[in-house]
Coordinates of C-alpha atoms and ligand atoms in Angstrom, one line a residue:
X19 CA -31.3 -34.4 -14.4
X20 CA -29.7 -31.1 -15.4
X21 CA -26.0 -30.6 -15.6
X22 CA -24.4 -29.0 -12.8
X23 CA -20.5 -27.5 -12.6
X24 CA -18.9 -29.1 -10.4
X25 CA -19.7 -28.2 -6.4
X26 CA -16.9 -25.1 -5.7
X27 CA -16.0 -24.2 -9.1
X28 CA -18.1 -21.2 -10.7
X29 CA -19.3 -20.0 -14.3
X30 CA -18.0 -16.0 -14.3
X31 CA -20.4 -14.5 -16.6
X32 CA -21.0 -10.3 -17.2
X33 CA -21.9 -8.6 -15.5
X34 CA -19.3 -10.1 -12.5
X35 CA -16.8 -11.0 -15.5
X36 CA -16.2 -7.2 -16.0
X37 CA -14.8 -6.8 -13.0
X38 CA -12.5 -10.1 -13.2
X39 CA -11.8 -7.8 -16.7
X40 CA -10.8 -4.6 -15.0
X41 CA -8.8 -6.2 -12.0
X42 CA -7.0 -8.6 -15.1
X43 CA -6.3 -5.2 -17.0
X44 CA -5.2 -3.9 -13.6
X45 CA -2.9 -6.4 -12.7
X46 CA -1.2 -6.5 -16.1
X47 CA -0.4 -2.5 -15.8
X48 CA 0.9 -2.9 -12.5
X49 CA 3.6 -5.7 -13.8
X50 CA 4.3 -3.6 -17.2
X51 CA 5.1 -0.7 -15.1
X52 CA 7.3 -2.6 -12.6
X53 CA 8.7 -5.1 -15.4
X54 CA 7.1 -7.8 -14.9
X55 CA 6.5 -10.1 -18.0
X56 CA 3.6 -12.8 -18.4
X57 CA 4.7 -16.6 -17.9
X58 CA 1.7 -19.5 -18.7
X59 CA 2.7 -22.8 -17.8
X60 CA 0.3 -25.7 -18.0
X61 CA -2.4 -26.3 -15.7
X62 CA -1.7 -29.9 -15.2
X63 CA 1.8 -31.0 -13.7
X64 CA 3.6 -34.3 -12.5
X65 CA 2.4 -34.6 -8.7
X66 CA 5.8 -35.2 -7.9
X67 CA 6.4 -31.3 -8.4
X68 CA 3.9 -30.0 -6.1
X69 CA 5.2 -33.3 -3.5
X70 CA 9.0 -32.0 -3.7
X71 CA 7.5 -28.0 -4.2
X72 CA 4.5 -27.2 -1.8
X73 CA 6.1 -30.0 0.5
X74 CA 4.5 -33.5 1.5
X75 CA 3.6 -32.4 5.2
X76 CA 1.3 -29.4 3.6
X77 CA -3.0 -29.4 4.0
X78 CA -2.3 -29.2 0.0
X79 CA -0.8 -31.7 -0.9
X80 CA -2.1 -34.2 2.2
X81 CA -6.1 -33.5 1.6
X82 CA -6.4 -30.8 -1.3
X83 CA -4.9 -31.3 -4.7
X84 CA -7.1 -33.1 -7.5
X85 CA -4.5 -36.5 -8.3
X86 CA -5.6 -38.5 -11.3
X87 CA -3.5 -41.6 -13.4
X88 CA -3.5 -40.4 -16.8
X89 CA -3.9 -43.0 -20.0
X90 CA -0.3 -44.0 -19.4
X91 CA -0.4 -44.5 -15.9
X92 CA 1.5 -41.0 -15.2
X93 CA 0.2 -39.6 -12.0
X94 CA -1.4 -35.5 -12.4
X95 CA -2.1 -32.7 -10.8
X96 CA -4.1 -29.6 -11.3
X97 CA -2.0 -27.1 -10.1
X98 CA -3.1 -25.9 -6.8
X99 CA -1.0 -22.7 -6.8
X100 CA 1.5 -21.2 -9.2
X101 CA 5.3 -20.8 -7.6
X102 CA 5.7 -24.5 -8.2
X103 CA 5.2 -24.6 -11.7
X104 CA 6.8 -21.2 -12.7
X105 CA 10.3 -23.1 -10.7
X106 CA 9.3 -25.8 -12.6
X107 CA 9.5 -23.8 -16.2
X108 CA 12.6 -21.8 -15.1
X109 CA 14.5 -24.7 -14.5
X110 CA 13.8 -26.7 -17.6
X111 CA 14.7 -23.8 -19.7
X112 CA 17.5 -22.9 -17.9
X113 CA 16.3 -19.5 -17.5
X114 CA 18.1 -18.1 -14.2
X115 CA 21.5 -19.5 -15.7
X116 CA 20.9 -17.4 -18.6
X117 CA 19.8 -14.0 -17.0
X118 CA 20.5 -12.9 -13.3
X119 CA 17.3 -11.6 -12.7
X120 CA 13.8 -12.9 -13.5
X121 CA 10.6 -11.3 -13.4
X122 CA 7.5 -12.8 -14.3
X123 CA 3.6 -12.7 -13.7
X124 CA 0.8 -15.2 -14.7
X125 CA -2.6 -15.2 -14.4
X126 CA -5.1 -18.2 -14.4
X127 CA -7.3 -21.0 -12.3
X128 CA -5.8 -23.1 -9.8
X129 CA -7.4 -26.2 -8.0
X130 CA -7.9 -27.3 -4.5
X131 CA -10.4 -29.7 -3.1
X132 CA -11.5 -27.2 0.1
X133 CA -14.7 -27.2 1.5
X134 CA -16.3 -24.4 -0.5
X135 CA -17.6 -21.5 1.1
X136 CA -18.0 -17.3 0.5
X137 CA -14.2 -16.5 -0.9
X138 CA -12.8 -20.3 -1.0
X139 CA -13.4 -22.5 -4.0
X140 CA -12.1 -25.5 -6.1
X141 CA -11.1 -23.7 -8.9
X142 CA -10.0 -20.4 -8.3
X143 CA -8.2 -17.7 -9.8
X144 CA -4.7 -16.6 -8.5
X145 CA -2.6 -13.4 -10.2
X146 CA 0.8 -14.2 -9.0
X147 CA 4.7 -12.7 -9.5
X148 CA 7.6 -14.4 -9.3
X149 CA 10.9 -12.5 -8.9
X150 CA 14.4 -15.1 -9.2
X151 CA 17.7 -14.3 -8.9
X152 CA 17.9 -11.1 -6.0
X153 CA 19.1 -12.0 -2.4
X154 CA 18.7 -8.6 -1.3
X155 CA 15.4 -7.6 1.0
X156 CA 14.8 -4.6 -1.4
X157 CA 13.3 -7.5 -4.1
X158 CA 10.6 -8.7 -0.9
X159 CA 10.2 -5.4 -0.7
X160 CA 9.9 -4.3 -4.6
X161 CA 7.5 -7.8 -4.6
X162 CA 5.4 -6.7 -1.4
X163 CA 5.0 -2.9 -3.7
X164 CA 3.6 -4.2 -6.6
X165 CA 0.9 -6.2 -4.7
X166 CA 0.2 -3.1 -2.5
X167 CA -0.3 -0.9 -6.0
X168 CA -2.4 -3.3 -7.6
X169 CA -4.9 -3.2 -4.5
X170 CA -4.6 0.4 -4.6
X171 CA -5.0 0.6 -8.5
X172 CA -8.1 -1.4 -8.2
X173 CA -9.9 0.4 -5.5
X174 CA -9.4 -1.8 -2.0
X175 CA -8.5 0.1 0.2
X176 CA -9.5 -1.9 3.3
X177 CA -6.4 -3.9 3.4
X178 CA -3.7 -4.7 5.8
X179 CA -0.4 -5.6 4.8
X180 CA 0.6 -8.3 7.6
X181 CA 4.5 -9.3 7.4
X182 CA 6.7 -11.7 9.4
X183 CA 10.0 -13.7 8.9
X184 CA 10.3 -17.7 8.7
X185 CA 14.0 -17.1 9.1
X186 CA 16.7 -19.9 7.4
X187 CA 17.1 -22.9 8.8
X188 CA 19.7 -22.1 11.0
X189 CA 17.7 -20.3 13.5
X190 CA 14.5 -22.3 12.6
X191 CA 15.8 -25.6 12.7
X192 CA 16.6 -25.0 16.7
X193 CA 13.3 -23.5 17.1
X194 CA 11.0 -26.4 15.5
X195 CA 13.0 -28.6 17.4
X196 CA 11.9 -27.0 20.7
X197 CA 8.3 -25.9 19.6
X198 CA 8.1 -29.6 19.1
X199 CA 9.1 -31.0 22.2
X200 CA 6.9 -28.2 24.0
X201 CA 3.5 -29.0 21.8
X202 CA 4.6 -33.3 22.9
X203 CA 4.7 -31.9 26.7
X204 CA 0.8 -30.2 25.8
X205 CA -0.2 -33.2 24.1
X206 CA -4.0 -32.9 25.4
X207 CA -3.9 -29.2 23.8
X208 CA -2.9 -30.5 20.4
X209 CA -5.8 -30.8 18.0
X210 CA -6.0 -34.2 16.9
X211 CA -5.7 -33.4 12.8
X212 CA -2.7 -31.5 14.0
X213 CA -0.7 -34.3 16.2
X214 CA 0.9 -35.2 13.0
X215 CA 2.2 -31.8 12.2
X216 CA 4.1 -32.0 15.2
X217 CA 7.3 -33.5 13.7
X218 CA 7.7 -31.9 10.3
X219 CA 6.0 -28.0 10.8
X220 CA 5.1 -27.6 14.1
X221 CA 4.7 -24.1 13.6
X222 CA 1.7 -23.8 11.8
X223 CA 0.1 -24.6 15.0
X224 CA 0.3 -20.8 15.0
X225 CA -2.2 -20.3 12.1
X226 CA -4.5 -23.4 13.4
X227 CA -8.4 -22.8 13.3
X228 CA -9.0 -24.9 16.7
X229 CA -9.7 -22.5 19.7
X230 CA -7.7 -24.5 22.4
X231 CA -4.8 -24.6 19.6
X232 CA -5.1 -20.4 19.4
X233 CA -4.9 -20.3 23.5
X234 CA -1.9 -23.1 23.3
X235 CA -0.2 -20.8 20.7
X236 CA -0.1 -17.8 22.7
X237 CA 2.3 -19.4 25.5
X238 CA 4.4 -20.4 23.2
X239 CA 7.7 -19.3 22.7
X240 CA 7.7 -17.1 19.1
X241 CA 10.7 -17.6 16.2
X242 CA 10.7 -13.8 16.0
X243 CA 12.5 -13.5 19.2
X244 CA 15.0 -16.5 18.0
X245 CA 16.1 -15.3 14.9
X246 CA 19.9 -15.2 13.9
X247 CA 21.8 -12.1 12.8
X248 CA 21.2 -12.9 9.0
X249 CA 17.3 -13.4 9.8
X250 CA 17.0 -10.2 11.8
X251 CA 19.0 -8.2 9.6
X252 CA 17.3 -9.6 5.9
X253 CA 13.8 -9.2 8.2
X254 CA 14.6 -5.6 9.5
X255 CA 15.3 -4.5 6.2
X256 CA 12.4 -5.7 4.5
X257 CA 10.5 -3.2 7.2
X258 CA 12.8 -0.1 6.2
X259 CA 12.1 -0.3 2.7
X260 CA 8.8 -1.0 3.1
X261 CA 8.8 2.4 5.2
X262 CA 10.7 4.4 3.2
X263 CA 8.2 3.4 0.0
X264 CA 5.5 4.5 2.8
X265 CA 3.8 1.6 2.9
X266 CA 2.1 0.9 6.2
X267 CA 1.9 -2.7 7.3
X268 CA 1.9 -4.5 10.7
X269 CA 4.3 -7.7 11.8
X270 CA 2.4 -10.7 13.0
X271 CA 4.1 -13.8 14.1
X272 CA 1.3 -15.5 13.3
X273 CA 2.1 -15.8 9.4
X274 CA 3.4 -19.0 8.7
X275 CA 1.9 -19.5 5.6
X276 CA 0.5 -22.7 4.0
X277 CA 3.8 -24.3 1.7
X278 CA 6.7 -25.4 2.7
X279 CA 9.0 -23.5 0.8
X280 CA 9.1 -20.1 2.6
X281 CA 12.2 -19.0 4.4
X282 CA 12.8 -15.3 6.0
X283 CA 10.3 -13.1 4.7
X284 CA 6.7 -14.1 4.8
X285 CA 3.5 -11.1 4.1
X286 CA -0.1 -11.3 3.3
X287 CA -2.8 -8.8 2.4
X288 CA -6.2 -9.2 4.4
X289 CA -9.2 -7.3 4.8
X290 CA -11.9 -6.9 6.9
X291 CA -14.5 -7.0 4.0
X292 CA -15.3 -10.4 3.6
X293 CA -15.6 -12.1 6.8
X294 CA -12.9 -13.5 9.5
X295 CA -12.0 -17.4 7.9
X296 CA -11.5 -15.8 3.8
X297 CA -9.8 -12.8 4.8
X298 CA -6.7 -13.0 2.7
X299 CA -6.6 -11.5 -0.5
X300 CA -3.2 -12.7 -1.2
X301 CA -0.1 -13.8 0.2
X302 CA 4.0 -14.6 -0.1
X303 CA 6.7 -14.5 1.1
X304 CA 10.2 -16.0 -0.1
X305 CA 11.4 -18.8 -0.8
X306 CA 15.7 -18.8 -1.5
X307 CA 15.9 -23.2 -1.5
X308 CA 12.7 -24.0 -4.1
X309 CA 14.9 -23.4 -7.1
X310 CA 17.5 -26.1 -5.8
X311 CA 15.3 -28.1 -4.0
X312 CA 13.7 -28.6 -7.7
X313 CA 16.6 -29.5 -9.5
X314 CA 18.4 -26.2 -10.4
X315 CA 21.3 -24.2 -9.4
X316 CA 20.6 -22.4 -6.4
X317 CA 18.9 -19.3 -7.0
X318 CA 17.1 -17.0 -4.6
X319 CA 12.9 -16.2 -5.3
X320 CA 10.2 -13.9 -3.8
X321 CA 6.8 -13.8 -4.9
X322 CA 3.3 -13.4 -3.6
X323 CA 0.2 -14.3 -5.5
X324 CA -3.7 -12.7 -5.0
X325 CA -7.4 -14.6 -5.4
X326 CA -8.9 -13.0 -8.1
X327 CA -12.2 -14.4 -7.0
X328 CA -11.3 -12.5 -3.4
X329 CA -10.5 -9.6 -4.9
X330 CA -13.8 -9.6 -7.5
X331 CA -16.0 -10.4 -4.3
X332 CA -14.5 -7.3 -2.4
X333 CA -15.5 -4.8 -5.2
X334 CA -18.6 -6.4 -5.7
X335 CA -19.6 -5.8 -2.2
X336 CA -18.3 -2.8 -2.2
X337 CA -20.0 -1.8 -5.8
X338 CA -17.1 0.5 -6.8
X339 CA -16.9 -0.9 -10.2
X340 CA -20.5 -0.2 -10.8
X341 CA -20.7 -2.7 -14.1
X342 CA -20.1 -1.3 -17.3
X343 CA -22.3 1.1 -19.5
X344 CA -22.0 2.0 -23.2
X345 CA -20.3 5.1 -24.3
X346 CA -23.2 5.1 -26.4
X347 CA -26.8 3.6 -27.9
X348 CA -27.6 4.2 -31.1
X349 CA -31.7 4.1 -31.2
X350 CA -32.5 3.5 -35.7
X351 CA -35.5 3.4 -37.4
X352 CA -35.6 2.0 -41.0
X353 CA -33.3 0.6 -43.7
X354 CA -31.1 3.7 -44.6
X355 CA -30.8 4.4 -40.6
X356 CA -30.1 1.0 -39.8
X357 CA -27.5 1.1 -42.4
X358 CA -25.9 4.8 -41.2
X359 CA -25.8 3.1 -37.5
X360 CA -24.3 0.1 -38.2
X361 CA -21.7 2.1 -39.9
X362 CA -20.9 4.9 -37.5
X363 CA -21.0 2.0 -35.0
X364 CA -17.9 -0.1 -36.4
X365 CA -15.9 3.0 -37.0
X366 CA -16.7 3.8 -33.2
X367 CA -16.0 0.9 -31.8
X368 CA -12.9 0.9 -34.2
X369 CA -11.7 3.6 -31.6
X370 CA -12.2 1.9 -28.4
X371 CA -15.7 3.7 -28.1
X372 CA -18.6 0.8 -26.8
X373 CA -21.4 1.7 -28.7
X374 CA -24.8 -0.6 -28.5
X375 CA -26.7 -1.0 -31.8
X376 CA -30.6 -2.4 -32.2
X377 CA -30.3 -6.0 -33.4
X378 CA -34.1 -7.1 -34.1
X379 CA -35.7 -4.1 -35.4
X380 CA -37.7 -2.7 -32.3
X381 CA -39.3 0.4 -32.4
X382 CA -37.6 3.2 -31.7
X383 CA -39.5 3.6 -28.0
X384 CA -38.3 0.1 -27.1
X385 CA -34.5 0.9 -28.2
X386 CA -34.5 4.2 -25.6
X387 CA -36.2 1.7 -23.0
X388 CA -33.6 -0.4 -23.2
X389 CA -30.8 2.6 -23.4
X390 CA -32.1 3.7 -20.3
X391 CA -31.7 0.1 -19.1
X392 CA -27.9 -0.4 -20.0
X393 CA -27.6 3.1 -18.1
X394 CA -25.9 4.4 -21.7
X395 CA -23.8 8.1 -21.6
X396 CA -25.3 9.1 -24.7
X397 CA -27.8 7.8 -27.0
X398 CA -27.6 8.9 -31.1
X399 CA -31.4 9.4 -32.3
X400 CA -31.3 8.6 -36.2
X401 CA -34.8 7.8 -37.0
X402 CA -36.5 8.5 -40.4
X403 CA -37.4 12.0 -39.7
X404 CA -33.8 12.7 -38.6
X405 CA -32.6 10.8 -41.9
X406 CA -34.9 13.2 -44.2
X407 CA -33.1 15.9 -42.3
X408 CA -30.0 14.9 -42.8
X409 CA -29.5 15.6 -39.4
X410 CA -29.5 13.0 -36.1
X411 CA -29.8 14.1 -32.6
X412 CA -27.4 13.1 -29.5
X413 CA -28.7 13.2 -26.3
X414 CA -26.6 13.5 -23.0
X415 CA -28.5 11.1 -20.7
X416 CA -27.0 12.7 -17.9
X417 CA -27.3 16.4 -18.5
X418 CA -30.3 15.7 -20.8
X419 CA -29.0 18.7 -23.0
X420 CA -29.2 17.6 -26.9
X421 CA -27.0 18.1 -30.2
X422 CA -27.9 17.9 -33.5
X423 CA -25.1 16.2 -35.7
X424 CA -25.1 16.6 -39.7
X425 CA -25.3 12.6 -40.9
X426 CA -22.0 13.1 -43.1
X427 CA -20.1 14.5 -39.8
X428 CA -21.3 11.5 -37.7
X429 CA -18.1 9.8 -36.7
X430 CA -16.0 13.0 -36.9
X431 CA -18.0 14.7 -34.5
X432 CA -19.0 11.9 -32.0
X433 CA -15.0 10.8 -31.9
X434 CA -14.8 14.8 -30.9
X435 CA -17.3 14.7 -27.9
X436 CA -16.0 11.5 -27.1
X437 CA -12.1 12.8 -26.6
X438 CA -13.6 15.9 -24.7
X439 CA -16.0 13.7 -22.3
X440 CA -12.8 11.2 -21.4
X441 CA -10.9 14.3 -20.7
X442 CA -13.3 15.4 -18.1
X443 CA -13.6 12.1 -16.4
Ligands
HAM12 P1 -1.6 -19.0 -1.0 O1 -1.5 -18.2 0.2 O2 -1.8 -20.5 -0.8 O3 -0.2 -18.8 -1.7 O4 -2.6 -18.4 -2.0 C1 -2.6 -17.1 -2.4 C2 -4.0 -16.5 -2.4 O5 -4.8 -17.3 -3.3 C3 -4.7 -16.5 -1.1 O6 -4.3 -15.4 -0.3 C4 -6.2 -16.4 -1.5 O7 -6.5 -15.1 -1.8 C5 -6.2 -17.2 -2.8 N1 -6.7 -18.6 -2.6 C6 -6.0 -19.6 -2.1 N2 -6.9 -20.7 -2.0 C7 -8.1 -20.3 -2.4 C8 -9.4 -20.9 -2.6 N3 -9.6 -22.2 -2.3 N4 -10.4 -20.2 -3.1 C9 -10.2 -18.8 -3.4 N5 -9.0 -18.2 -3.3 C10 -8.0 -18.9 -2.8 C11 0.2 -19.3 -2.9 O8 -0.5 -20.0 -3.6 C12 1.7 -19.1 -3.2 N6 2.0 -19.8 -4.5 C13 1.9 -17.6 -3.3 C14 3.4 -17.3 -3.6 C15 3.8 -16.9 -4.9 N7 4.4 -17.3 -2.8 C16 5.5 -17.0 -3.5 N8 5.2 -16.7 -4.7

């Protein structure tokens, strides 16, 4: 029997990977620009940090996280998302006692045993941010920014930004307490995997699958109209600075998110491109008791984090990374051209130029076959004749117009057309 990966949990391999590449690249500009620096924290955790972090009453940690007893009889988990983790690092180093403000971005797989379909898998990607330490709604809404640009940056632009508030527990405590009692008076209504959800967050009966749950949903009574003056106010802010930047978005009550440590703001970025169940390409939201509730001093936190595999799909589909194609092939014939080529090559490529050389000697017909193939910008001709000459030829594949280039000029002169050809782009 052949070895398999294991069912929801992918090889990325060129020419997909060069997307995952670009959006990476992407997504580290975007956190440069806005301050953001990396954080990596281990991939496996105690489970008692995602128990106390995502919250017990969660689909994560109730069905989805991969649990294992170690050698020593310590119990695991791969993380399933990234918030807890970062919370988890902050505190240990004492991080938020030692600077106000925090801002940091990570990049990496996540796991969660979900049933695996288009845009959901078991290990998947996340690109998250993580900003500690700022009460006001001008950090949800510097957060939210910073998602919108990296969508932008990247090419999506069939996104909706989708924002609601969770409110503190002063306004939501009252609210669960009568959503509860309503959803025990509807009882027949209530999905069954739901009934237990009733108690702890009987609000995420708002972002339930089930049909009859959706119709139940719609009579009930929404925590948008119940909020508090602090809610309101944090909530009504978030949606002036999010004007005032101009960024368009639309508030749905029907955000509730899947962890348990949100409180007022909560946002996600969906799209139409891939289907109605894996719609979101990210999502957030903040979360002011996770710090405390995880053993630190109390400190506020917003953050959202994106599927990488979402976002690589959406660009697939809609082809506007085109793959990658050298700057340039160079097509040799013989030992003194192979030589020249390998050269001019490194010293290329030493500049950030791609250049493709011939590694097994085919003829010089099979290397411009294969040029054509890799769709290369320009292709250097440095055959035997052109290495009597002293002079090779550079053809433009595009424009077809050719150059000829003295042997002794080669990197000079290629590095020349090169700078003038980026300029144009
Ligand atoms: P989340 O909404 O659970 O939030 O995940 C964020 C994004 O990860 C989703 O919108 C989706 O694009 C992607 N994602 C989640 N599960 C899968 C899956 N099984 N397959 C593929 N992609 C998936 C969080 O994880 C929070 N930690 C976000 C956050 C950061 N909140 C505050 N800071």
């Amino acid at each position: 029997m052949k070895l398999q990966s294991i069912r929801g949990m992918n090889d990325i391999a060129p020419p997909e990977s060069h997307i995952w590449g670009k959006i990476e690249d992407a997504a580290r500009a975007v956190c440069r620009a806005a301050g953001y620096g990396e954080i990596r924290t281990p991939i496996l955790e105690p489970t008692e940090l995602f128990k106390r972090g995502v919250g017990e009453a969660t689909d994560i940690v109730e069905k989805e996280m991969y649990t294992f007893d170690d050698r020593n009889g310590d119990s695991l988990t791969l993380r399933p998302e990234g918030t807890a983790g970062v919370v988890r690092a902050v505190n240990q180093h004492g991080w938020a006692i030692q600077q106000s403000i925090l801002k940091l971005f990570y990049l990496g797989p996540m796991y969660r045993h979900e049933r695996p379909q288009k845009g959901r898998y078991r290990q998947f990607y996340q690109f998250g941010i993580e900003l500690l330490g700022v009460q006001d709604p001008l950090a949800d809404a510097e957060v939210i920014s910073v998602g919108w640009d990296l969508l932008k940056k990247i090419g999506i632009h069939d996104v909706e930004l989708r924002i609601s508030t969770l409110g503190t527990d002063s306004c939501r405590k009252p609210y669960f307490k009568k959503l509860t009692a309503l959803l025990k008076e509807n009882m027949d209504l209530v999905p069954e995997d739901f009934k237990s959800r009733i108690e702890k967050n009987p609000q995420r009966i708002f972002d339930h699958k089930d049909e009859k749950a959706q119709a139940l949903a719609k009579k009930l009574p929404l925590l948008l109209d119940e909020l508090d003056e602090e809610s309101s106010q944090h909530f009504k802010r978030v949606q002036e600075h999010l004007h005032s930047m101009e960024i368009p978005f639309v508030v749905d009550a029907n955000i509730v998110r899947g962890l348990d440590y949100y409180c007022h703001t909560a946002f996600e970025f969906t799209t139409n491109s891939l289907g109605k169940t894996q719609n979101a390409l990210g999502g957030g939201g903040r979360y002011d008791g996770l710090v405390e509730m995880l053993g630190g001093r109390p400190t506020p936190g917003v953050g959202f984090a994106m599927g990488l595999d979402r976002l690589a799909l959406v660009l697939q589909e809609a082809s506007s990374f085109g793959g990658v194609r050298p700057d340039l092939v160079i097509v040799s014939s013989g030992k003194e051209s192979v030589s020249v080529s390998l050269k001019v090559a490194r010293e290329l490529r030493g500049r950030g130029i791609s250049v493709e050389v011939d590694l097994e000697g085919r003829s010089m017909k099979a290397q411009l076959k294969r040029a054509n193939k890799l769709n290369a910008q320009y292709v250097l001709l440095i055959g035997e004749d052109e290495c009597a000459s002293g002079m090779a030829i550079l053809k433009n594949m595009e424009t077809r117009s050719e150059d000829s280039i003295p042997l002794e000029k080669l990197t000079a002169q290629l590095l020349e057309k090169f700078v003038e050809s980026f300029h144009q782009e």
